[in-house]
mmCIF file of C-alpha atoms in Angstrom:
data_model
loop_
_atom_site.group_PDB
_atom_site.id
_atom_site.type_symbol
_atom_site.label_atom_id
_atom_site.label_comp_id
_atom_site.label_asym_id
_atom_site.label_seq_id
_atom_site.Cartn_x
_atom_site.Cartn_y
_atom_site.Cartn_z
ATOM 1 C CA MET A 145 130.109 139.447 107.287
ATOM 2 C CA LYS A 146 131.684 142.706 106.539
ATOM 3 C CA ASP A 147 132.152 145.022 109.339
ATOM 4 C CA PHE A 148 129.493 147.882 109.803
ATOM 5 C CA ALA A 149 130.583 151.621 110.508
ATOM 6 C CA PRO A 150 127.704 153.483 111.285
ATOM 7 C CA THR A 151 128.298 157.434 110.683
ATOM 8 C CA ALA A 152 127.417 160.024 113.127
ATOM 9 C CA GLY A 153 124.067 160.726 111.101
ATOM 10 C CA VAL A 154 122.833 157.065 111.345
ATOM 11 C CA LEU A 155 123.763 157.026 115.152
ATOM 12 C CA ASP A 156 121.751 160.197 115.597
ATOM 13 C CA THR A 157 118.670 158.685 113.629
ATOM 14 C CA LEU A 158 118.701 155.402 115.452
ATOM 15 C CA CYS A 159 120.351 156.120 118.907
ATOM 16 C CA PRO A 160 119.664 159.804 119.614
ATOM 17 C CA MET A 161 120.796 159.373 123.096
ATOM 18 C CA HIS A 162 124.171 157.699 122.286
ATOM 19 C CA LEU A 163 127.651 158.372 123.064
ATOM 20 C CA SER A 164 130.587 157.587 120.663
ATOM 21 C CA LEU A 165 133.878 156.908 122.760
ATOM 22 C CA GLY A 166 137.265 156.846 121.445
ATOM 23 C CA PRO A 167 140.006 154.228 122.604
ATOM 24 C CA ASP A 168 140.832 156.285 125.197
ATOM 25 C CA GLY A 169 137.449 156.553 126.591
ATOM 26 C CA ARG A 170 136.924 160.228 125.699
ATOM 27 C CA ILE A 171 133.463 161.241 124.255
ATOM 28 C CA ARG A 172 133.927 161.791 120.657
ATOM 29 C CA ASN A 173 130.288 162.341 119.840
ATOM 30 C CA ILE A 174 126.949 162.536 121.437
ATOM 31 C CA GLY A 175 123.434 162.215 119.963
ATOM 32 C CA PRO A 176 121.000 165.032 119.545
ATOM 33 C CA THR A 177 118.660 164.296 122.395
ATOM 34 C CA LEU A 178 121.624 163.622 124.949
ATOM 35 C CA ALA A 179 123.141 166.979 123.756
ATOM 36 C CA LYS A 180 120.018 168.588 124.596
ATOM 37 C CA LEU A 181 120.188 167.103 128.166
ATOM 38 C CA LEU A 182 123.689 168.105 128.585
ATOM 39 C CA SER A 183 123.173 171.660 127.229
ATOM 40 C CA GLY A 184 125.644 174.049 128.629
ATOM 41 C CA GLN A 185 128.028 171.252 129.465
ATOM 42 C CA ALA A 186 130.832 170.835 127.314
ATOM 43 C CA VAL A 187 131.413 167.035 126.974
ATOM 44 C CA ILE A 188 133.163 166.372 123.803
ATOM 45 C CA GLY A 189 136.768 165.575 124.471
ATOM 46 C CA ARG A 190 136.068 164.553 128.067
ATOM 47 C CA PRO A 191 136.664 161.177 129.485
ATOM 48 C CA LEU A 192 133.237 159.588 129.762
ATOM 49 C CA LEU A 193 133.777 158.783 133.555
ATOM 50 C CA ASP A 194 134.212 162.500 134.257
ATOM 51 C CA VAL A 195 130.737 163.139 132.761
ATOM 52 C CA PHE A 196 128.618 160.105 133.864
ATOM 53 C CA ALA A 197 129.245 157.724 137.051
ATOM 54 C CA VAL A 198 128.503 153.961 136.450
ATOM 55 C CA THR A 199 126.178 153.155 139.448
ATOM 56 C CA ARG A 200 125.780 149.504 138.371
ATOM 57 C CA PRO A 201 127.383 147.079 138.278
ATOM 58 C CA HIS A 202 129.311 148.465 141.239
ATOM 59 C CA SER A 203 132.449 146.902 140.013
ATOM 60 C CA VAL A 204 132.604 149.205 137.128
ATOM 61 C CA ARG A 205 135.151 151.886 137.863
ATOM 62 C CA THR A 206 137.410 152.073 134.403
ATOM 63 C CA LEU A 207 136.706 152.121 130.725
ATOM 64 C CA ALA A 208 138.194 148.559 130.764
ATOM 65 C CA ASP A 209 135.466 147.502 133.099
ATOM 66 C CA ILE A 210 132.822 149.014 130.640
ATOM 67 C CA GLU A 211 134.421 147.158 127.958
ATOM 68 C CA ARG A 212 134.264 143.868 130.012
ATOM 69 C CA PHE A 213 130.388 144.549 130.521
ATOM 70 C CA ALA A 214 129.767 145.282 126.899
ATOM 71 C CA GLY A 215 126.421 144.002 125.841
ATOM 72 C CA ARG A 216 125.103 144.216 129.159
ATOM 73 C CA ARG A 217 122.893 146.628 130.803
ATOM 74 C CA LEU A 218 124.823 149.491 132.780
ATOM 75 C CA GLN A 219 123.126 152.201 135.184
ATOM 76 C CA LEU A 220 124.710 155.770 134.813
ATOM 77 C CA ARG A 221 124.184 158.648 136.610
ATOM 78 C CA ARG A 222 125.151 162.042 135.271
ATOM 79 C CA SER A 223 128.040 163.693 137.464
ATOM 80 C CA GLN A 224 126.792 167.124 137.515
ATOM 81 C CA PRO A 225 123.364 168.181 138.778
ATOM 82 C CA PRO A 226 120.455 167.273 138.394
ATOM 83 C CA GLY A 227 122.249 163.868 138.604
ATOM 84 C CA THR A 228 120.000 162.221 135.863
ATOM 85 C CA GLN A 229 120.100 158.530 135.717
ATOM 86 C CA PHE A 230 120.157 156.248 132.557
ATOM 87 C CA ARG A 231 120.260 152.673 131.652
ATOM 88 C CA GLY A 232 122.698 151.847 129.012
ATOM 89 C CA VAL A 233 124.496 149.218 126.836
ATOM 90 C CA ALA A 234 128.068 149.817 125.448
ATOM 91 C CA ALA A 235 129.463 147.878 122.399
ATOM 92 C CA PRO A 236 132.778 148.020 120.962
ATOM 93 C CA HIS A 237 133.139 150.049 117.767
ATOM 94 C CA ALA A 238 136.111 151.545 115.739
ATOM 95 C CA GLY A 239 138.698 150.919 118.460
ATOM 96 C CA GLY A 240 136.527 152.616 121.103
ATOM 97 C CA MET A 241 132.913 152.081 122.034
ATOM 98 C CA ILE A 242 129.252 153.412 121.370
ATOM 99 C CA LEU A 243 127.317 153.500 124.473
ATOM 100 C CA ASN A 244 123.687 154.003 123.916
ATOM 101 C CA VAL A 245 121.439 155.253 126.955
ATOM 102 C CA SER A 246 117.743 155.936 127.822
ATOM 103 C CA PHE A 247 116.024 157.081 130.706
ATOM 104 C CA GLY A 248 115.664 154.740 133.747
ATOM 105 C CA ILE A 249 112.650 154.723 136.294
ATOM 106 C CA SER A 250 112.596 158.397 136.256
ATOM 107 C CA MET A 251 111.589 158.711 132.798
ATOM 108 C CA ILE A 252 108.183 160.618 133.265
ATOM 109 C CA ASP A 253 109.904 163.205 135.426
ATOM 110 C CA ASP A 254 112.810 163.457 133.017
ATOM 111 C CA LEU A 255 110.566 164.165 129.968
ATOM 112 C CA ARG A 256 108.700 167.007 131.579
ATOM 113 C CA ASP A 257 111.846 168.353 133.190
ATOM 114 C CA PHE A 258 113.867 168.548 129.854
ATOM 115 C CA ASP A 259 110.849 169.495 127.628
ATOM 116 C CA LEU A 260 111.309 166.369 125.368
ATOM 117 C CA THR A 261 109.081 165.528 122.551
ATOM 118 C CA SER A 262 108.345 162.668 120.213
ATOM 119 C CA GLY A 263 111.069 164.067 117.991
ATOM 120 C CA ASP A 264 113.861 163.586 120.525
ATOM 121 C CA PHE A 265 113.375 160.034 120.330
ATOM 122 C CA ALA A 266 114.046 157.127 117.843
ATOM 123 C CA PRO A 267 111.102 156.380 115.969
ATOM 124 C CA THR A 268 110.886 153.006 117.595
ATOM 125 C CA ASP A 269 111.257 154.208 121.183
ATOM 126 C CA HIS A 270 108.192 153.890 123.331
ATOM 127 C CA ALA A 271 109.061 156.593 125.559
ATOM 128 C CA ILE A 272 106.320 158.951 124.706
ATOM 129 C CA GLU A 273 103.955 156.314 124.700
ATOM 130 C CA MET A 274 104.949 155.116 128.280
ATOM 131 C CA MET A 275 104.415 158.702 129.175
ATOM 132 C CA TYR A 276 100.846 158.882 127.921
ATOM 133 C CA LEU A 277 100.105 155.435 129.662
ATOM 134 C CA ALA A 278 101.630 156.842 132.929
ATOM 135 C CA GLU A 279 99.521 160.022 132.615
ATOM 136 C CA ASP A 280 96.439 157.996 131.893
ATOM 137 C CA GLN A 281 97.073 155.819 134.973
ATOM 138 C CA MET A 282 97.553 158.681 136.863
ATOM 139 C CA THR A 283 94.493 160.578 135.663
ATOM 140 C CA ASN A 284 91.813 157.658 135.073
ATOM 141 C CA GLY A 285 93.221 154.464 136.761
ATOM 142 C CA VAL A 286 94.541 155.877 140.081
ATOM 143 C CA LYS A 287 91.250 156.602 142.099
ATOM 144 C CA ASN A 288 90.938 156.700 145.879
ATOM 145 C CA VAL A 289 94.416 155.826 146.426
ATOM 146 C CA ILE A 290 96.504 158.151 148.682
ATOM 147 C CA PHE A 291 100.210 158.575 148.193
ATOM 148 C CA PRO A 292 102.546 159.821 150.779
ATOM 149 C CA LYS A 293 103.804 163.377 150.538
ATOM 150 C CA GLY A 294 107.011 163.992 148.531
ATOM 151 C CA LYS A 295 106.290 161.065 146.011
ATOM 152 C CA SER A 296 106.941 161.912 142.452
ATOM 153 C CA ALA A 297 105.081 161.243 139.417
ATOM 154 C CA ASN A 298 107.199 157.989 138.763
ATOM 155 C CA ASP A 299 106.278 156.596 142.449
ATOM 156 C CA GLN A 300 102.751 157.294 141.653
ATOM 157 C CA VAL A 301 102.785 155.398 138.330
ATOM 158 C CA ALA A 302 104.934 152.374 139.897
ATOM 159 C CA GLN A 303 102.274 152.101 142.659
ATOM 160 C CA SER A 304 99.427 152.034 140.609
ATOM 161 C CA VAL A 305 100.882 149.623 137.978
ATOM 162 C CA TYR A 306 101.913 147.292 140.719
ATOM 163 C CA SER A 307 99.097 147.512 143.213
ATOM 164 C CA PRO A 308 95.538 146.179 142.684
ATOM 165 C CA ARG A 309 93.037 148.757 141.957
ATOM 166 C CA THR A 310 89.682 148.753 143.980
ATOM 167 C CA GLU A 311 86.558 149.592 142.442
ATOM 168 C CA GLN A 312 84.073 151.726 144.316
#
């Protein structure tokens, strides 16, 4: 099997929230949706671990650690406010790595906060459908349930999905 070397354009289409890292761990390229999320923050040329903190697995502290966990789920948090959380997976590529990320449990709030639309996601991504499902759950499926003050939309959806619904 021949090596496949996707171009930045291919990655932008298939993985609009990707980061391309050089062998030194510096960010070479980012996908268009991730660029939108990081607007105002110059990230090209910066070390990945200056822009994102890996929160899980806890043992990840260096680029070598990320390479050891290639192909496995990572949890990351943006180092600068608002500290957006992501799930990701890294794969070795062209002497460096490709890191593809997506929103974690805070997806619904993030979609709203960053004014994202279906055009910001890969055509195969279910993020928008999940948002519609969550909104429907909150609007139509969560009746007669009182949520504690300060809970986010994500907390409400999680509560509605994992708690039995009572009919009146």
